[in-house]
PDB file of C-alpha atoms in Angstrom:
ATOM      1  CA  UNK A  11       0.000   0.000   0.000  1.00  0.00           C
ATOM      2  CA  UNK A  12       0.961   3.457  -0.998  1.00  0.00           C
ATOM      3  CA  UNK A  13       1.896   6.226   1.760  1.00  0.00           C
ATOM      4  CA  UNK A  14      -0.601   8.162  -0.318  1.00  0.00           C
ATOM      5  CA  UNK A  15      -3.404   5.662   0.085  1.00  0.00           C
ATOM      6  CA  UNK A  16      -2.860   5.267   3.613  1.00  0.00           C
ATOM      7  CA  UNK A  17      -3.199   9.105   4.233  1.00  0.00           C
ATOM      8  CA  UNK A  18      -6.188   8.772   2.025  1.00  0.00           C
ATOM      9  CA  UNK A  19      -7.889   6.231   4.612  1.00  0.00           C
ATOM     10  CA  UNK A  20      -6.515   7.953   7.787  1.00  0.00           C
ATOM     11  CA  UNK A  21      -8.294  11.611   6.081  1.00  0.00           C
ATOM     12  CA  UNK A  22     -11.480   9.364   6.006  1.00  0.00           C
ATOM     13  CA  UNK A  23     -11.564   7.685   9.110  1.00  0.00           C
ATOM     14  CA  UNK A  24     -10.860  10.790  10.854  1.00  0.00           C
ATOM     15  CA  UNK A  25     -13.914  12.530   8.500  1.00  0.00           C
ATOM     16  CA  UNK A  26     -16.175   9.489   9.871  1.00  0.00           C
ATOM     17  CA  UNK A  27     -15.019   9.329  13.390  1.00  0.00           C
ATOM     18  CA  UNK A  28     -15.416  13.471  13.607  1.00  0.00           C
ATOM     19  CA  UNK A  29     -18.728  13.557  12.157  1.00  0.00           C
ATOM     20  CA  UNK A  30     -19.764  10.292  14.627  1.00  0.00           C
ATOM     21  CA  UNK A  31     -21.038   8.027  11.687  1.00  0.00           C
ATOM     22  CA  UNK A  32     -21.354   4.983  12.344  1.00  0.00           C
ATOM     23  CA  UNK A  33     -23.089   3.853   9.154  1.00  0.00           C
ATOM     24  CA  UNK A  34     -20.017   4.672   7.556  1.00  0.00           C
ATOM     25  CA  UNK A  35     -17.559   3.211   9.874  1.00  0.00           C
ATOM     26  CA  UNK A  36     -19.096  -0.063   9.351  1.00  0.00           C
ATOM     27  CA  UNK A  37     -19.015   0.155   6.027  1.00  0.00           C
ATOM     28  CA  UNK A  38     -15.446   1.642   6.296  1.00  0.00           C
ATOM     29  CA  UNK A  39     -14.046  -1.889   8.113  1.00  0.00           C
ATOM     30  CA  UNK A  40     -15.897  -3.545   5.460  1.00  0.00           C
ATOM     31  CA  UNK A  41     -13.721  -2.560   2.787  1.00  0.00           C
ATOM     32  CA  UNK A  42     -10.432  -2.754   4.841  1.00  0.00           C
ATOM     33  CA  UNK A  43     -11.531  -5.770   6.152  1.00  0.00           C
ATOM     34  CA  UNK A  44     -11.412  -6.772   2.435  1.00  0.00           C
ATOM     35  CA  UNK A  45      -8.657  -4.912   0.924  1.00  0.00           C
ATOM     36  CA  UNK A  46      -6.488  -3.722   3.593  1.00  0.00           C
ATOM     37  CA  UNK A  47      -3.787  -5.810   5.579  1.00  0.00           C
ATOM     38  CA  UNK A  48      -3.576  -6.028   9.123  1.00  0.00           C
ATOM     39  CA  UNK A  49      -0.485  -4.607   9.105  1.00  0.00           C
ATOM     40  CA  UNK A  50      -1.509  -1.090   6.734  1.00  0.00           C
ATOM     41  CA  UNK A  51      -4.636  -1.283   9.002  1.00  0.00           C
ATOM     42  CA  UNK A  52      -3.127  -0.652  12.557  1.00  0.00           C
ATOM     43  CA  UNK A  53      -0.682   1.921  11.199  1.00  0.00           C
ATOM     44  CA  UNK A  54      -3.742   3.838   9.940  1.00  0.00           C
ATOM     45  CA  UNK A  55      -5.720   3.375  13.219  1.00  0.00           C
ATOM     46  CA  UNK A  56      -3.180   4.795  14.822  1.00  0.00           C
ATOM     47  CA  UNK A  57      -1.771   7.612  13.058  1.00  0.00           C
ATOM     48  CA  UNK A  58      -5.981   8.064  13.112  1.00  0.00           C
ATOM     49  CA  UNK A  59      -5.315   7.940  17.265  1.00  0.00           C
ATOM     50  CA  UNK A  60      -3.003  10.120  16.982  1.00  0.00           C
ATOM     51  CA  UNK A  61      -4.780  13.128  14.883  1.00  0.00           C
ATOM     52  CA  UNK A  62      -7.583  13.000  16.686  1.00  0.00           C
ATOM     53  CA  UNK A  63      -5.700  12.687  20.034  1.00  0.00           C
ATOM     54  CA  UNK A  64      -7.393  16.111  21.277  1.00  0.00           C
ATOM     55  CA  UNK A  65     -10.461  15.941  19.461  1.00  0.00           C
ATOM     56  CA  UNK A  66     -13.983  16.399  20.639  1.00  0.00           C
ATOM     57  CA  UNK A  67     -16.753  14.170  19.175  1.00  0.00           C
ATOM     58  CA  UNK A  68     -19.350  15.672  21.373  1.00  0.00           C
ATOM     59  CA  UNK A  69     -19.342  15.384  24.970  1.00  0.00           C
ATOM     60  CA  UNK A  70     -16.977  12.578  24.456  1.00  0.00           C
ATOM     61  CA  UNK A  71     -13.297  12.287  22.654  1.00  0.00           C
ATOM     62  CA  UNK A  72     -13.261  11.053  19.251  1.00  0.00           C
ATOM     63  CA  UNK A  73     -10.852   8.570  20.028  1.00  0.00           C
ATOM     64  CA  UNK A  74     -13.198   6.905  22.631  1.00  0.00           C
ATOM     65  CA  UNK A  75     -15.989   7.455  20.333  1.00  0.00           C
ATOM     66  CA  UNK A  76     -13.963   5.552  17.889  1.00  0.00           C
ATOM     67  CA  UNK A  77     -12.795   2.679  19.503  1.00  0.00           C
ATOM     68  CA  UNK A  78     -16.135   2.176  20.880  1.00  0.00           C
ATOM     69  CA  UNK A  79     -17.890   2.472  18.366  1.00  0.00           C
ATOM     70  CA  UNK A  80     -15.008  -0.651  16.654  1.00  0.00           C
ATOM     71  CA  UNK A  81     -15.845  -2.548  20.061  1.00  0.00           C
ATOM     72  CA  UNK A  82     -19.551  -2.266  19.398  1.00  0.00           C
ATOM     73  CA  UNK A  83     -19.362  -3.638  15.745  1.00  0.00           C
ATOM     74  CA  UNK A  84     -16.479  -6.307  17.016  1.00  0.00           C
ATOM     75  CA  UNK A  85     -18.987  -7.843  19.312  1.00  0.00           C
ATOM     76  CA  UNK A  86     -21.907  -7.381  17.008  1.00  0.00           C
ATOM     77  CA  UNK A  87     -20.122  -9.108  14.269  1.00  0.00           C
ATOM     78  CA  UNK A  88     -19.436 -12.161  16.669  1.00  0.00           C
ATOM     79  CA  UNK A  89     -22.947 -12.853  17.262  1.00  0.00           C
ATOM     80  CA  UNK A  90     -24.379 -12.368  13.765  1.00  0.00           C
TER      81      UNK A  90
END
């Protein structure tokens, strides 16, 4: 995967994560899920982390927002 590609998916999982759309996270895992290795995945959750580090989603931080929003679909996924 290209550095260019990667910042392309880190600039749209901060875009979801900011705007608190879950719709579009799910679909967003989806497609990494797919085309993305695991490796090119967790360096563009956390550079993700990492921009959004000081970010308010609300009355919560985006990066709790985030990764509870992955826990939710993690466990959702394991009982479909």
């Amino acid at each position: 995967m290209t550095d260019a590609l990667r910042l392309k998916l880190i600039f749209i999982l901060c875009s979801i994560t900011t705007q608190k759309d879950g719709v579009r996270l799910k679909e967003f895992i989806q497609v990494c899920s797919r085309h993305v290795t695991d490796s090119d995945f967790n360096k563009i959750m956390r550079k993700s982390l990492k921009i959004l580090e000081f970010q308010s989603c609300g009355s919560e931080s985006c990066p709790d927002w985030l990764m509870n929003s992955l826990f939710e679909l993690y466990k959702s996924s394991g009982e479909d």
